[in-house]
C-alpha cells in the first residue's frame, strides 16, 4: 500500500479489492536528481527535488530517500509537470499541503497561462501591415488645435487614399545574372550526380552490372550468361537464411560465395568489396 507523504493527507492506494477508503488519484515519486545528462538538467532537477521537500515541509522525512510518494490531490492538473518546465504551477506540489493558507489554484494556473502567452507573443513572427480601408462609415476627424479651426487633417486622408490595394512585392539582393549562374550551377551538379550514380552501378557487383558485362560475370562466377546465374539463384533462394541484420541482399550473398569458390579470394578482400 502506498501512502501520500504530505502532512494531513490520508490518501493511499488500494490495499485489497474491497478497500473503500482507498483513493483513485495517482501517486508520484519525489523527483530524483538526474546526473547523467547536461549540467542544466542536473541543476534544474536538484532545485526541483529541494522544492518538493521544502513544500512537503516534514522534518521526519529523510532527504536522501527515494520511496516517498505524493498523490495527485496536491497538483492543479492532478499530476506533476515536465521536469524542465519550471514556470508550470505543477512543477512542485502546491495544493492542500497541510500548513499555511490554502493556495489559489486558479491564480497559479492563470499566471502560467499568461506566461505562455507572453512567450508565444515574443516568438510570434511579424504580421504584414494591411492597407487602409476606404470605409466611409467613419468620417475623418479634424484635429482640435485650440483655434476652433475646422480644417480637416489632410495627412490622414492622403495616407488612406490608397483603398483596397496591398503591395505584395518582394525584394532580393540577387541580380538576374546571379540567379542565372545559380541555376546553371544547380543543373551541372545534378548532371554530375546522375553520371556518378551511373558509373557506380557499373562498378558494383549487382544484377545490373552483371547483365551489362558478361565478361565480368564469367570471370567472377564461372557462369556463361546471366540467365543461368539467375536460375541458380531462384533455386538457392529458399535455402538462404536472411534476416534484417544482413547488410547484403540474398543475391549479393550468393555472389560472394561463388567468388570465394572460384577465385579463392581472401575474406578480407570480399569484405572490402
mmCIF file of C-alpha atoms in Angstrom:
data_model
loop_
_atom_site.group_PDB
_atom_site.id
_atom_site.type_symbol
_atom_site.label_atom_id
_atom_site.label_comp_id
_atom_site.label_asym_id
_atom_site.label_seq_id
_atom_site.Cartn_x
_atom_site.Cartn_y
_atom_site.Cartn_z
ATOM 1 C CA UNK A 1 0.000 0.000 0.000
ATOM 2 C CA UNK A 2 1.304 3.466 -0.941
ATOM 3 C CA UNK A 3 0.614 6.461 1.334
ATOM 4 C CA UNK A 4 0.897 10.154 0.491
ATOM 5 C CA UNK A 5 3.852 11.885 2.178
ATOM 6 C CA UNK A 6 2.069 15.246 2.652
ATOM 7 C CA UNK A 7 1.131 16.045 6.248
ATOM 8 C CA UNK A 8 -2.572 15.556 6.939
ATOM 9 C CA UNK A 9 -3.258 13.713 3.661
ATOM 10 C CA UNK A 10 -4.642 10.229 4.191
ATOM 11 C CA UNK A 11 -4.857 9.153 0.558
ATOM 12 C CA UNK A 12 -3.452 5.719 -0.082
ATOM 13 C CA UNK A 13 -3.573 3.097 -2.764
ATOM 14 C CA UNK A 14 -5.833 0.067 -2.526
ATOM 15 C CA UNK A 15 -4.602 -2.495 -0.070
ATOM 16 C CA UNK A 16 -7.132 -5.037 -1.285
ATOM 17 C CA UNK A 17 -10.005 -5.028 -3.819
ATOM 18 C CA UNK A 18 -12.656 -4.279 -1.186
ATOM 19 C CA UNK A 19 -10.891 -1.292 0.363
ATOM 20 C CA UNK A 20 -13.460 1.536 0.132
ATOM 21 C CA UNK A 21 -11.206 4.144 1.781
ATOM 22 C CA UNK A 22 -8.564 3.938 -0.921
ATOM 23 C CA UNK A 23 -8.097 6.905 -3.262
ATOM 24 C CA UNK A 24 -8.245 6.766 -7.041
ATOM 25 C CA UNK A 25 -5.701 9.575 -7.535
ATOM 26 C CA UNK A 26 -2.248 8.846 -8.834
ATOM 27 C CA UNK A 27 0.866 8.722 -6.677
ATOM 28 C CA UNK A 28 4.133 10.269 -7.861
ATOM 29 C CA UNK A 29 7.664 9.821 -6.558
ATOM 30 C CA UNK A 30 9.659 12.743 -5.255
ATOM 31 C CA UNK A 31 11.843 13.565 -8.289
ATOM 32 C CA UNK A 32 15.415 12.360 -8.340
ATOM 33 C CA UNK A 33 18.463 14.363 -9.370
ATOM 34 C CA UNK A 34 19.466 13.486 -12.942
ATOM 35 C CA UNK A 35 23.266 13.397 -13.122
ATOM 36 C CA UNK A 36 23.907 11.542 -16.400
ATOM 37 C CA UNK A 37 22.829 14.404 -18.680
ATOM 38 C CA UNK A 38 23.863 18.027 -19.122
ATOM 39 C CA UNK A 39 24.712 20.423 -16.283
ATOM 40 C CA UNK A 40 21.486 22.405 -16.725
ATOM 41 C CA UNK A 41 19.387 19.249 -16.293
ATOM 42 C CA UNK A 42 21.276 18.407 -13.121
ATOM 43 C CA UNK A 43 20.797 21.916 -11.695
ATOM 44 C CA UNK A 44 17.078 22.019 -12.528
ATOM 45 C CA UNK A 45 16.373 18.577 -11.061
ATOM 46 C CA UNK A 46 18.333 19.486 -7.923
ATOM 47 C CA UNK A 47 16.213 22.604 -7.456
ATOM 48 C CA UNK A 48 13.047 20.643 -8.141
ATOM 49 C CA UNK A 49 13.782 17.936 -5.577
ATOM 50 C CA UNK A 50 14.699 20.566 -2.984
ATOM 51 C CA UNK A 51 11.482 22.482 -3.748
ATOM 52 C CA UNK A 52 9.360 19.353 -3.336
ATOM 53 C CA UNK A 53 10.912 18.611 0.057
ATOM 54 C CA UNK A 54 10.559 22.249 1.096
ATOM 55 C CA UNK A 55 6.871 22.325 0.247
ATOM 56 C CA UNK A 56 6.146 18.991 1.900
ATOM 57 C CA UNK A 57 7.788 20.535 4.980
ATOM 58 C CA UNK A 58 8.177 17.458 7.157
ATOM 59 C CA UNK A 59 11.145 17.268 9.490
ATOM 60 C CA UNK A 60 10.857 13.496 9.828
ATOM 61 C CA UNK A 61 11.476 12.833 6.126
ATOM 62 C CA UNK A 62 14.840 11.521 5.018
ATOM 63 C CA UNK A 63 16.043 13.894 2.306
ATOM 64 C CA UNK A 64 18.060 11.167 0.579
ATOM 65 C CA UNK A 65 15.265 8.582 0.491
ATOM 66 C CA UNK A 66 13.530 7.735 -2.791
ATOM 67 C CA UNK A 67 10.445 5.801 -1.659
ATOM 68 C CA UNK A 68 8.205 8.759 -0.731
ATOM 69 C CA UNK A 69 5.123 9.452 -2.861
ATOM 70 C CA UNK A 70 2.843 12.483 -3.304
ATOM 71 C CA UNK A 71 -0.711 11.993 -4.540
ATOM 72 C CA UNK A 72 -2.346 13.914 -7.378
ATOM 73 C CA UNK A 73 -4.576 15.846 -4.950
ATOM 74 C CA UNK A 74 -1.737 18.309 -4.385
ATOM 75 C CA UNK A 75 -1.371 19.291 -8.073
ATOM 76 C CA UNK A 76 -3.650 21.578 -10.065
ATOM 77 C CA UNK A 77 -3.792 19.242 -13.052
ATOM 78 C CA UNK A 78 -3.702 16.092 -10.946
ATOM 79 C CA UNK A 79 -0.098 15.221 -11.794
ATOM 80 C CA UNK A 80 3.332 16.923 -11.820
ATOM 81 C CA UNK A 81 4.542 18.717 -14.929
ATOM 82 C CA UNK A 82 7.617 18.133 -17.067
ATOM 83 C CA UNK A 83 10.831 18.440 -15.063
ATOM 84 C CA UNK A 84 12.278 21.316 -17.129
ATOM 85 C CA UNK A 85 9.068 23.414 -17.060
ATOM 86 C CA UNK A 86 9.960 25.499 -14.011
ATOM 87 C CA UNK A 87 7.270 28.084 -14.739
ATOM 88 C CA UNK A 88 4.483 25.491 -14.629
ATOM 89 C CA UNK A 89 2.449 25.662 -11.381
ATOM 90 C CA UNK A 90 2.600 21.848 -11.152
ATOM 91 C CA UNK A 91 6.401 21.805 -11.206
ATOM 92 C CA UNK A 92 6.081 21.091 -7.467
ATOM 93 C CA UNK A 93 3.048 20.270 -5.256
ATOM 94 C CA UNK A 94 1.103 23.379 -4.275
ATOM 95 C CA UNK A 95 -2.366 22.381 -3.008
ATOM 96 C CA UNK A 96 -3.545 21.103 0.406
ATOM 97 C CA UNK A 97 -0.056 20.901 1.894
ATOM 98 C CA UNK A 98 -1.323 20.843 5.496
ATOM 99 C CA UNK A 99 0.079 24.192 6.600
ATOM 100 C CA UNK A 100 -0.391 27.910 5.915
ATOM 101 C CA UNK A 101 -3.179 29.415 3.838
ATOM 102 C CA UNK A 102 -4.544 27.286 1.005
ATOM 103 C CA UNK A 103 -3.071 28.305 -2.343
ATOM 104 C CA UNK A 104 -5.336 29.629 -5.034
ATOM 105 C CA UNK A 105 -5.040 27.108 -7.867
ATOM 106 C CA UNK A 106 -6.898 29.404 -10.261
ATOM 107 C CA UNK A 107 -4.443 32.274 -9.859
ATOM 108 C CA UNK A 108 -1.451 29.947 -10.315
ATOM 109 C CA UNK A 109 -2.912 28.472 -13.471
ATOM 110 C CA UNK A 110 -3.795 31.920 -14.840
ATOM 111 C CA UNK A 111 -0.260 33.195 -14.173
ATOM 112 C CA UNK A 112 1.144 30.214 -16.055
ATOM 113 C CA UNK A 113 -1.269 30.833 -18.949
ATOM 114 C CA UNK A 114 -0.221 34.491 -19.150
ATOM 115 C CA UNK A 115 3.422 33.420 -19.119
ATOM 116 C CA UNK A 116 2.840 31.076 -22.068
ATOM 117 C CA UNK A 117 1.007 33.813 -23.977
ATOM 118 C CA UNK A 118 3.912 36.198 -23.438
ATOM 119 C CA UNK A 119 6.338 33.601 -24.784
ATOM 120 C CA UNK A 120 4.149 32.973 -27.824
ATOM 121 C CA UNK A 121 3.850 36.708 -28.461
ATOM 122 C CA UNK A 122 7.605 37.128 -28.096
ATOM 123 C CA UNK A 123 8.368 34.472 -30.708
ATOM 124 C CA UNK A 124 5.442 35.293 -32.994
ATOM 125 C CA UNK A 125 6.568 36.441 -36.473
ATOM 126 C CA UNK A 126 5.769 39.966 -37.575
ATOM 127 C CA UNK A 127 2.489 40.378 -39.425
ATOM 128 C CA UNK A 128 2.414 42.418 -42.663
ATOM 129 C CA UNK A 129 0.804 45.816 -42.493
ATOM 130 C CA UNK A 130 -2.642 45.980 -44.037
ATOM 131 C CA UNK A 131 -3.699 48.762 -46.349
ATOM 132 C CA UNK A 132 -6.110 51.338 -45.037
ATOM 133 C CA UNK A 133 -9.737 50.639 -45.784
ATOM 134 C CA UNK A 134 -11.897 53.018 -47.781
ATOM 135 C CA UNK A 135 -14.811 52.514 -45.401
ATOM 136 C CA UNK A 136 -16.840 55.715 -45.425
ATOM 137 C CA UNK A 137 -18.771 54.799 -42.287
ATOM 138 C CA UNK A 138 -16.167 56.546 -40.108
ATOM 139 C CA UNK A 139 -15.595 60.115 -41.285
ATOM 140 C CA UNK A 140 -12.198 61.730 -40.743
ATOM 141 C CA UNK A 141 -11.914 63.653 -37.504
ATOM 142 C CA UNK A 142 -10.244 67.095 -37.620
ATOM 143 C CA UNK A 143 -7.570 67.982 -35.129
ATOM 144 C CA UNK A 144 -8.515 70.333 -32.318
ATOM 145 C CA UNK A 145 -5.620 72.784 -32.073
ATOM 146 C CA UNK A 146 -7.385 75.246 -29.822
ATOM 147 C CA UNK A 147 -8.117 77.823 -32.536
ATOM 148 C CA UNK A 148 -11.592 76.426 -33.426
ATOM 149 C CA UNK A 149 -10.287 75.525 -36.880
ATOM 150 C CA UNK A 150 -12.499 73.173 -38.887
ATOM 151 C CA UNK A 151 -9.841 72.301 -41.471
ATOM 152 C CA UNK A 152 -9.660 68.500 -41.885
ATOM 153 C CA UNK A 153 -6.454 66.629 -41.425
ATOM 154 C CA UNK A 154 -5.133 66.204 -44.947
ATOM 155 C CA UNK A 155 -2.290 63.916 -43.927
ATOM 156 C CA UNK A 156 -4.681 61.253 -42.659
ATOM 157 C CA UNK A 157 -6.790 61.471 -45.814
ATOM 158 C CA UNK A 158 -3.733 61.157 -48.048
ATOM 159 C CA UNK A 159 -2.493 58.154 -46.076
ATOM 160 C CA UNK A 160 -5.773 56.307 -46.562
ATOM 161 C CA UNK A 161 -6.318 57.417 -50.165
ATOM 162 C CA UNK A 162 -4.993 54.091 -51.479
ATOM 163 C CA UNK A 163 -8.032 51.933 -50.784
ATOM 164 C CA UNK A 164 -8.166 48.163 -51.158
ATOM 165 C CA UNK A 165 -4.659 47.889 -52.613
ATOM 166 C CA UNK A 166 -1.898 45.869 -50.960
ATOM 167 C CA UNK A 167 1.709 45.704 -52.121
ATOM 168 C CA UNK A 168 2.873 42.091 -52.371
ATOM 169 C CA UNK A 169 6.221 42.879 -53.972
ATOM 170 C CA UNK A 170 9.326 41.074 -52.740
ATOM 171 C CA UNK A 171 12.846 42.423 -52.741
ATOM 172 C CA UNK A 172 16.058 40.453 -53.137
ATOM 173 C CA UNK A 173 19.743 41.308 -53.243
ATOM 174 C CA UNK A 174 20.395 38.812 -56.073
ATOM 175 C CA UNK A 175 20.593 40.108 -59.615
ATOM 176 C CA UNK A 176 19.225 38.242 -62.620
ATOM 177 C CA UNK A 177 22.767 37.309 -63.639
ATOM 178 C CA UNK A 178 23.474 35.776 -60.243
ATOM 179 C CA UNK A 179 20.204 33.824 -60.335
ATOM 180 C CA UNK A 180 21.074 32.508 -63.798
ATOM 181 C CA UNK A 181 24.527 31.411 -62.582
ATOM 182 C CA UNK A 182 22.947 29.608 -59.642
ATOM 183 C CA UNK A 183 20.554 27.766 -61.953
ATOM 184 C CA UNK A 184 23.427 26.703 -64.220
ATOM 185 C CA UNK A 185 25.446 25.502 -61.225
ATOM 186 C CA UNK A 186 22.468 23.529 -59.965
ATOM 187 C CA UNK A 187 21.954 21.864 -63.354
ATOM 188 C CA UNK A 188 25.659 20.998 -63.552
ATOM 189 C CA UNK A 189 25.631 19.370 -60.119
ATOM 190 C CA UNK A 190 22.523 17.358 -60.984
ATOM 191 C CA UNK A 191 24.181 16.140 -64.194
ATOM 192 C CA UNK A 192 27.339 15.132 -62.313
ATOM 193 C CA UNK A 193 25.257 13.283 -59.731
ATOM 194 C CA UNK A 194 23.453 11.285 -62.428
ATOM 195 C CA UNK A 195 26.774 10.404 -64.132
ATOM 196 C CA UNK A 196 28.345 9.359 -60.829
ATOM 197 C CA UNK A 197 25.415 7.100 -59.986
ATOM 198 C CA UNK A 198 25.663 5.516 -63.441
ATOM 199 C CA UNK A 199 29.389 4.850 -63.009
ATOM 200 C CA UNK A 200 28.797 3.441 -59.549
ATOM 201 C CA UNK A 201 26.243 0.949 -60.864
ATOM 202 C CA UNK A 202 28.796 -0.378 -63.372
ATOM 203 C CA UNK A 203 31.464 -0.895 -60.695
ATOM 204 C CA UNK A 204 29.396 -2.636 -58.033
ATOM 205 C CA UNK A 205 28.722 -6.379 -58.334
ATOM 206 C CA UNK A 206 24.973 -6.209 -58.759
ATOM 207 C CA UNK A 207 22.329 -7.638 -61.070
ATOM 208 C CA UNK A 208 22.501 -4.631 -63.424
ATOM 209 C CA UNK A 209 26.299 -4.694 -63.617
ATOM 210 C CA UNK A 210 26.495 -8.423 -64.407
ATOM 211 C CA UNK A 211 23.775 -8.109 -67.053
ATOM 212 C CA UNK A 212 25.735 -5.399 -68.878
ATOM 213 C CA UNK A 213 29.184 -7.055 -68.530
ATOM 214 C CA UNK A 214 29.161 -10.781 -69.465
ATOM 215 C CA UNK A 215 32.958 -10.969 -69.225
ATOM 216 C CA UNK A 216 32.830 -9.825 -65.594
ATOM 217 C CA UNK A 217 30.065 -12.355 -64.923
ATOM 218 C CA UNK A 218 32.119 -15.237 -66.309
ATOM 219 C CA UNK A 219 35.296 -14.131 -64.532
ATOM 220 C CA UNK A 220 33.787 -13.870 -61.065
ATOM 221 C CA UNK A 221 31.180 -16.673 -61.138
ATOM 222 C CA UNK A 222 32.135 -19.003 -63.992
ATOM 223 C CA UNK A 223 28.607 -18.817 -65.408
ATOM 224 C CA UNK A 224 28.313 -18.390 -69.215
ATOM 225 C CA UNK A 225 25.363 -15.977 -69.032
ATOM 226 C CA UNK A 226 23.204 -14.102 -66.576
ATOM 227 C CA UNK A 227 20.080 -16.195 -67.219
ATOM 228 C CA UNK A 228 21.806 -19.308 -65.914
ATOM 229 C CA UNK A 229 23.077 -17.418 -62.869
ATOM 230 C CA UNK A 230 19.588 -16.108 -62.147
ATOM 231 C CA UNK A 231 18.088 -19.601 -62.484
ATOM 232 C CA UNK A 232 20.645 -20.848 -59.954
ATOM 233 C CA UNK A 233 19.705 -18.020 -57.607
ATOM 234 C CA UNK A 234 15.992 -18.885 -57.800
ATOM 235 C CA UNK A 235 16.800 -22.476 -56.833
ATOM 236 C CA UNK A 236 19.020 -21.483 -53.892
ATOM 237 C CA UNK A 237 16.971 -18.510 -52.678
ATOM 238 C CA UNK A 238 14.642 -20.530 -50.457
ATOM 239 C CA UNK A 239 17.548 -22.092 -48.605
ATOM 240 C CA UNK A 240 19.400 -18.824 -47.946
ATOM 241 C CA UNK A 241 18.994 -17.663 -44.346
ATOM 242 C CA UNK A 242 18.325 -13.934 -44.333
ATOM 243 C CA UNK A 243 17.242 -11.521 -41.569
ATOM 244 C CA UNK A 244 17.044 -7.774 -41.057
ATOM 245 C CA UNK A 245 20.591 -7.899 -39.633
ATOM 246 C CA UNK A 246 22.065 -8.878 -43.001
ATOM 247 C CA UNK A 247 23.585 -5.891 -44.796
ATOM 248 C CA UNK A 248 23.756 -7.758 -48.138
ATOM 249 C CA UNK A 249 20.878 -8.985 -50.244
ATOM 250 C CA UNK A 250 20.404 -12.686 -50.924
ATOM 251 C CA UNK A 251 21.773 -12.257 -54.447
ATOM 252 C CA UNK A 252 24.892 -10.479 -53.172
ATOM 253 C CA UNK A 253 25.470 -13.215 -50.590
ATOM 254 C CA UNK A 254 25.332 -15.835 -53.357
ATOM 255 C CA UNK A 255 27.804 -13.796 -55.435
ATOM 256 C CA UNK A 256 30.251 -13.608 -52.526
ATOM 257 C CA UNK A 257 30.012 -17.379 -52.104
ATOM 258 C CA UNK A 258 30.630 -18.053 -55.818
ATOM 259 C CA UNK A 259 33.574 -15.621 -55.976
ATOM 260 C CA UNK A 260 35.143 -17.292 -52.954
ATOM 261 C CA UNK A 261 34.764 -20.742 -54.558
ATOM 262 C CA UNK A 262 36.065 -19.727 -57.996
ATOM 263 C CA UNK A 263 38.894 -17.312 -57.164
ATOM 264 C CA UNK A 264 39.716 -18.311 -53.572
ATOM 265 C CA UNK A 265 39.615 -14.622 -52.659
ATOM 266 C CA UNK A 266 40.522 -13.845 -49.017
ATOM 267 C CA UNK A 267 37.605 -12.923 -46.796
ATOM 268 C CA UNK A 268 39.154 -9.533 -46.050
ATOM 269 C CA UNK A 269 39.144 -8.698 -49.769
ATOM 270 C CA UNK A 270 35.496 -9.740 -50.023
ATOM 271 C CA UNK A 271 34.682 -7.522 -47.053
ATOM 272 C CA UNK A 272 36.255 -4.521 -48.807
ATOM 273 C CA UNK A 273 34.242 -5.255 -51.950
#
